Tab-separated table of C-alpha atoms and ligand atoms in Angstrom:
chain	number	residue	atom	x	y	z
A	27	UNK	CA	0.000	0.000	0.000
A	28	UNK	CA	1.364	3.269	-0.747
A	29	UNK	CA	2.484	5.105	2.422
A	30	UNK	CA	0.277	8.022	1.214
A	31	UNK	CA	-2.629	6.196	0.794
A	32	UNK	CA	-2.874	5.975	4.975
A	33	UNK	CA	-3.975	9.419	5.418
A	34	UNK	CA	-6.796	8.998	3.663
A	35	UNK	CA	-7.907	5.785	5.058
A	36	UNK	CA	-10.431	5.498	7.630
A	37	UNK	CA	-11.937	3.603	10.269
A	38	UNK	CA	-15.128	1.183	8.984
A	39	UNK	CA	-17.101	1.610	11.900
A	40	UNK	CA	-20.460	3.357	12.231
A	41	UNK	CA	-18.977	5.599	14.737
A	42	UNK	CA	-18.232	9.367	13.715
A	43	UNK	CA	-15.297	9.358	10.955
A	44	UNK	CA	-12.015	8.612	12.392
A	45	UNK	CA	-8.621	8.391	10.652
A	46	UNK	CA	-6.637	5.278	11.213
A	47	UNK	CA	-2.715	5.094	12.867
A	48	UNK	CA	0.132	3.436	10.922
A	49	UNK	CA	1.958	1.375	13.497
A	50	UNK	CA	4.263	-0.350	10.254
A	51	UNK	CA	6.430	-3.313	10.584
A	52	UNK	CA	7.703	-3.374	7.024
A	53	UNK	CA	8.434	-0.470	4.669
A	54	UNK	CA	10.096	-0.812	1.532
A	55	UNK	CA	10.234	2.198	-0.957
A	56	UNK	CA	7.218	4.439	-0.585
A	57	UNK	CA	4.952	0.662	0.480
A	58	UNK	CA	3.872	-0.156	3.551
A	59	UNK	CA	4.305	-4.267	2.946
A	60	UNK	CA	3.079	-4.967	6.839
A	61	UNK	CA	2.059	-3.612	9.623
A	62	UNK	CA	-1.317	-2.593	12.198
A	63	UNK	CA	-3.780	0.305	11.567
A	64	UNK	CA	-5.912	1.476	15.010
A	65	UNK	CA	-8.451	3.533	15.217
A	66	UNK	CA	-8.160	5.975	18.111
A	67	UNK	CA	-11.957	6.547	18.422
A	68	UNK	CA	-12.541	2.786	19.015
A	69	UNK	CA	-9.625	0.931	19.943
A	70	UNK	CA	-10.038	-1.530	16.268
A	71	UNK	CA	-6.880	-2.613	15.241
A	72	UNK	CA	-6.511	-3.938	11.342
A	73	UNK	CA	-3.326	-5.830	9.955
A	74	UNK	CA	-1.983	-5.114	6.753
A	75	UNK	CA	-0.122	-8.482	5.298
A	76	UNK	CA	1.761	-8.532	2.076
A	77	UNK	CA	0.886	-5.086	1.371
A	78	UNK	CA	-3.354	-5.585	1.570
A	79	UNK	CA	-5.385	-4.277	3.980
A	80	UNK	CA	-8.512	-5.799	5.470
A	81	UNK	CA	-10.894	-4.130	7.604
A	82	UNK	CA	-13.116	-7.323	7.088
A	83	UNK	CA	-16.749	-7.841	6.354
A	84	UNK	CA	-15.688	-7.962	2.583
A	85	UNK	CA	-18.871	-9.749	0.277
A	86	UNK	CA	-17.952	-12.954	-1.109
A	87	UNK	CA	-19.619	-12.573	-4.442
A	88	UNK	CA	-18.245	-14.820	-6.776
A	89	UNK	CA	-16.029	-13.063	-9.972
A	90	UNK	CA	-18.838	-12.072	-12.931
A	91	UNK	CA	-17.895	-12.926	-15.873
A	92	UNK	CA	-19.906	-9.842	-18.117
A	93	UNK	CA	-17.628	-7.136	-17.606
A	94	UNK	CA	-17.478	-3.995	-19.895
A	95	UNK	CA	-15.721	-2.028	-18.400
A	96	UNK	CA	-12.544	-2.000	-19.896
A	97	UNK	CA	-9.658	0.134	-19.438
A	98	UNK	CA	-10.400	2.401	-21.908
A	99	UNK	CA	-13.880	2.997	-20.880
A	100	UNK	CA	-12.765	3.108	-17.747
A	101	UNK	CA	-10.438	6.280	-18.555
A	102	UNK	CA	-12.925	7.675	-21.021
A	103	UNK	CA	-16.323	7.637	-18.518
A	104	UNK	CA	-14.075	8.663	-15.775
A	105	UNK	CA	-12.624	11.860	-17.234
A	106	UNK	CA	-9.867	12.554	-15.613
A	107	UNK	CA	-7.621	15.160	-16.996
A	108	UNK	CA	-4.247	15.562	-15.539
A	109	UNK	CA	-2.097	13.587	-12.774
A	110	UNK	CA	-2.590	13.634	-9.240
A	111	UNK	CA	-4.549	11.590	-7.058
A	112	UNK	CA	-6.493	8.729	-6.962
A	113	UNK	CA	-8.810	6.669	-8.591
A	114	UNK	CA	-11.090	3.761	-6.851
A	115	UNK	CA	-11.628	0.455	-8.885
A	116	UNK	CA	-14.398	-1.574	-6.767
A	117	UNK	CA	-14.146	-5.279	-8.050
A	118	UNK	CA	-13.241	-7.345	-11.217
A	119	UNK	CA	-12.971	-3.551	-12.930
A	120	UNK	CA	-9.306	-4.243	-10.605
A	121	UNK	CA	-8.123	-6.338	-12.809
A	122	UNK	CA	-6.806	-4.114	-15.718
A	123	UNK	CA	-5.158	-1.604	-13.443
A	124	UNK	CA	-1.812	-1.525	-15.711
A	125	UNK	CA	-3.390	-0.522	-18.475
A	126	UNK	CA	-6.182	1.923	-16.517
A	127	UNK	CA	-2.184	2.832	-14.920
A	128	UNK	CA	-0.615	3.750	-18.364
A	129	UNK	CA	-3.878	5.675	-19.449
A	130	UNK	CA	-4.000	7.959	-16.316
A	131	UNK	CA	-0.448	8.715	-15.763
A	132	UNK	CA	0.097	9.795	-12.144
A	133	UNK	CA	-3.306	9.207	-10.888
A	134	UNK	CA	-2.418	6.490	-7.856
A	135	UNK	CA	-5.119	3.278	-7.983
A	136	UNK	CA	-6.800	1.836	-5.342
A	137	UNK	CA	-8.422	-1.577	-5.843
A	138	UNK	CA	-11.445	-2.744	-3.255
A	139	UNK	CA	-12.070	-6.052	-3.279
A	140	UNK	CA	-10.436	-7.186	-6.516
A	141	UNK	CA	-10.096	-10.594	-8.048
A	142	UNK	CA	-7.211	-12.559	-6.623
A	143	UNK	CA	-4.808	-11.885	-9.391
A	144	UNK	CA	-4.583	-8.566	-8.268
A	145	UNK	CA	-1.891	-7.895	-5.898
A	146	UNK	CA	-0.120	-4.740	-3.875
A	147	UNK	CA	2.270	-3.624	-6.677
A	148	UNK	CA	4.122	-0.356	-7.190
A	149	UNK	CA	1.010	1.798	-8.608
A	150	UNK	CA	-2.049	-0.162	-6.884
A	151	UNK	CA	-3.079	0.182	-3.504
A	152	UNK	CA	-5.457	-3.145	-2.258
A	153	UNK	CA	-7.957	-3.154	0.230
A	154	UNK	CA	-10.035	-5.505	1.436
A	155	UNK	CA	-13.660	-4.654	3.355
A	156	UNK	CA	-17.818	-4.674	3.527
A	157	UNK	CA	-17.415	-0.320	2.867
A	158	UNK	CA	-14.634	1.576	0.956
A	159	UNK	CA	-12.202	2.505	4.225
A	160	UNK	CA	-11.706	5.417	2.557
A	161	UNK	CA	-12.463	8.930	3.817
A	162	UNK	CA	-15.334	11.268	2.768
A	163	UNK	CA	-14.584	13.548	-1.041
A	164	UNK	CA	-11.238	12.379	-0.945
A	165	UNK	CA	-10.944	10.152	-4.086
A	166	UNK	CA	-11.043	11.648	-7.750
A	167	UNK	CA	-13.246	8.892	-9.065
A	168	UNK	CA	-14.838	5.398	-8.512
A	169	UNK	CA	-15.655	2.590	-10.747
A	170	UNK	CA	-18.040	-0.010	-9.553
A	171	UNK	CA	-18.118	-3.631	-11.524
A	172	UNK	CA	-20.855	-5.383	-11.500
A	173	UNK	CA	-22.431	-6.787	-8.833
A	174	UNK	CA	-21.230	-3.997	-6.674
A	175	UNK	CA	-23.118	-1.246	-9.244
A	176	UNK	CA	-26.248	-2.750	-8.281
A	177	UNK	CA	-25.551	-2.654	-4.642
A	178	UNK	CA	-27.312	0.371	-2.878
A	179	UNK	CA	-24.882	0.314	-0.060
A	180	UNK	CA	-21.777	0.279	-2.540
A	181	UNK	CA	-23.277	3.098	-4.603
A	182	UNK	CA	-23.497	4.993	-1.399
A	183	UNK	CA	-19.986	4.523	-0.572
A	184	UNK	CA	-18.641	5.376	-3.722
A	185	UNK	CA	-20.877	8.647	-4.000
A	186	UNK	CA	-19.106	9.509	0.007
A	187	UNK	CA	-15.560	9.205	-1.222
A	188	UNK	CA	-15.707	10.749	-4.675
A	189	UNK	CA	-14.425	14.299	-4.572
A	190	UNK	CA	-17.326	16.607	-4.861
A	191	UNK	CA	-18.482	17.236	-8.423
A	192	UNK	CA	-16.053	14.496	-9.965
A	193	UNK	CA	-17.418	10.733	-11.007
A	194	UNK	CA	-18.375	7.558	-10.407
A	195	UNK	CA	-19.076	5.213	-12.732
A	196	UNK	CA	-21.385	1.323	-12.490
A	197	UNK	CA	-21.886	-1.067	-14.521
A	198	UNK	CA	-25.529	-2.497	-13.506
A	199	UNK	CA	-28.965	-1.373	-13.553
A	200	UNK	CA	-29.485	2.568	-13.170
A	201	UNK	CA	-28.306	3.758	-9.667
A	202	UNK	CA	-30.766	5.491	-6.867
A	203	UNK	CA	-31.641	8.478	-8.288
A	204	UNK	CA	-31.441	10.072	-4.064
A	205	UNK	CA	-27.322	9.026	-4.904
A	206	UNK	CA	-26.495	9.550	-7.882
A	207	UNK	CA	-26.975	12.286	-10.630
A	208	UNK	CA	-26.962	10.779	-13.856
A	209	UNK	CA	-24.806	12.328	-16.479
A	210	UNK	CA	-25.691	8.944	-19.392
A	211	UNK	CA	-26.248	5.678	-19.306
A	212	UNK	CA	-25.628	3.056	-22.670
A	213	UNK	CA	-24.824	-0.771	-22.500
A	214	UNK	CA	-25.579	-0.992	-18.698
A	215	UNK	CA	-23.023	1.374	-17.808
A	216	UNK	CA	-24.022	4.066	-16.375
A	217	UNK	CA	-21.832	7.668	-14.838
A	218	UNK	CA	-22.708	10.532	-12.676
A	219	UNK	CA	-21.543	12.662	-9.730
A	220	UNK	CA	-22.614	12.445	-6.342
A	221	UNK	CA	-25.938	14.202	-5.324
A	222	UNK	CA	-24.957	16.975	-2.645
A	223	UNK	CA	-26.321	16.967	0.757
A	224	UNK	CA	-28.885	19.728	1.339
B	14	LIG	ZN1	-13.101	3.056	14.888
């Protein structure tokens, strides 16, 4: 995980939003490979092995094999313009993060629960979890795969940690409209920006 990547993580619990501490074991290069996170608000400790961090709870949904989102729609629905921060990939959408990488120079990746042939690697960040342990507008965009797209809780979660006015894109049925503001939808991929609290 990059050692960046911990200030923006955050504690999955229902309490208030808490940041987590880096106790690290292991650091090699700008990666933390091991180590403990703790939440000071609650006392939960998390262990980050080979470079992955789980704050548990994490679905088991087995891998689905109609995917379209590819890299290049990935980049293209996204929009990013410009290097600098990062960019969520919720499931199986994980597993082209070199090329997503290549397209989006400078834009650090975070995978959530990706397939299992993703791995930490210099230029993807994996965590593992039942939320995005990610704080509130802090990402620059969010893809969800399928099934996660047609998961109200996940579309909730990825509308919290997009930057305000930036995207998130889902492949799945069209998201709640109390979410999401639709910018277009085609082949059962849909993209919008987060609907702002009144
Ligand atoms: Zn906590």
């Amino acid at each position: 995980m990059f050692i960046e990547l911990t200030d923006h993580l955050r504690c999955p619990a229902d309490h208030d939003e808490s940041f987590l501490v880096l106790l690290p074991d292991r650091i090699e290069e700008r990666s933390v490979l091991s180590g403990q996170l703790g939440c000071p608000v609650c006392g939960r400790t998390f262990t980050l092995e080979d470079g992955v961090l789980d704050v548990g709870a994490a679905p088991g949904w087995s891998r689905q094999d109609q995917q379209n989102l590819n890299p290049e729609a990935i980049t293209a629905l996204v929009g990013l313009h410009g290097p600098g921060g990062y960019l969520v990939l919720v499931g199986a959408a994980a597993s082209g993060w070199r090329e997503v990488a290549e397209l989006n120079p400078g834009v650090a990746l975070v995978a959530i629960n990706p397939d299992a042939d993703v791995t930490d690697a210099p230029g993807i960040s994996v965590l593992r979890g039942g939320r995005i342990p990610l704080k509130s507008r802090s990402m620059r965009g969010v893809v969800l795969s399928r099934p996660y797209a047609d998961d109200r809780h996940w579309v909730e979660e990825a509308a919290r940690v997009v930057l305000p006015g930036l995207r998130i894109v889902g492949e799945g049925g069209d998201p709640p409209k109390s979410t999401i503001d639709l910018m277009a939808t085609a082949g059962g991929v849909w993209v919008g920006t987060a609907v702002r609290e009144k």
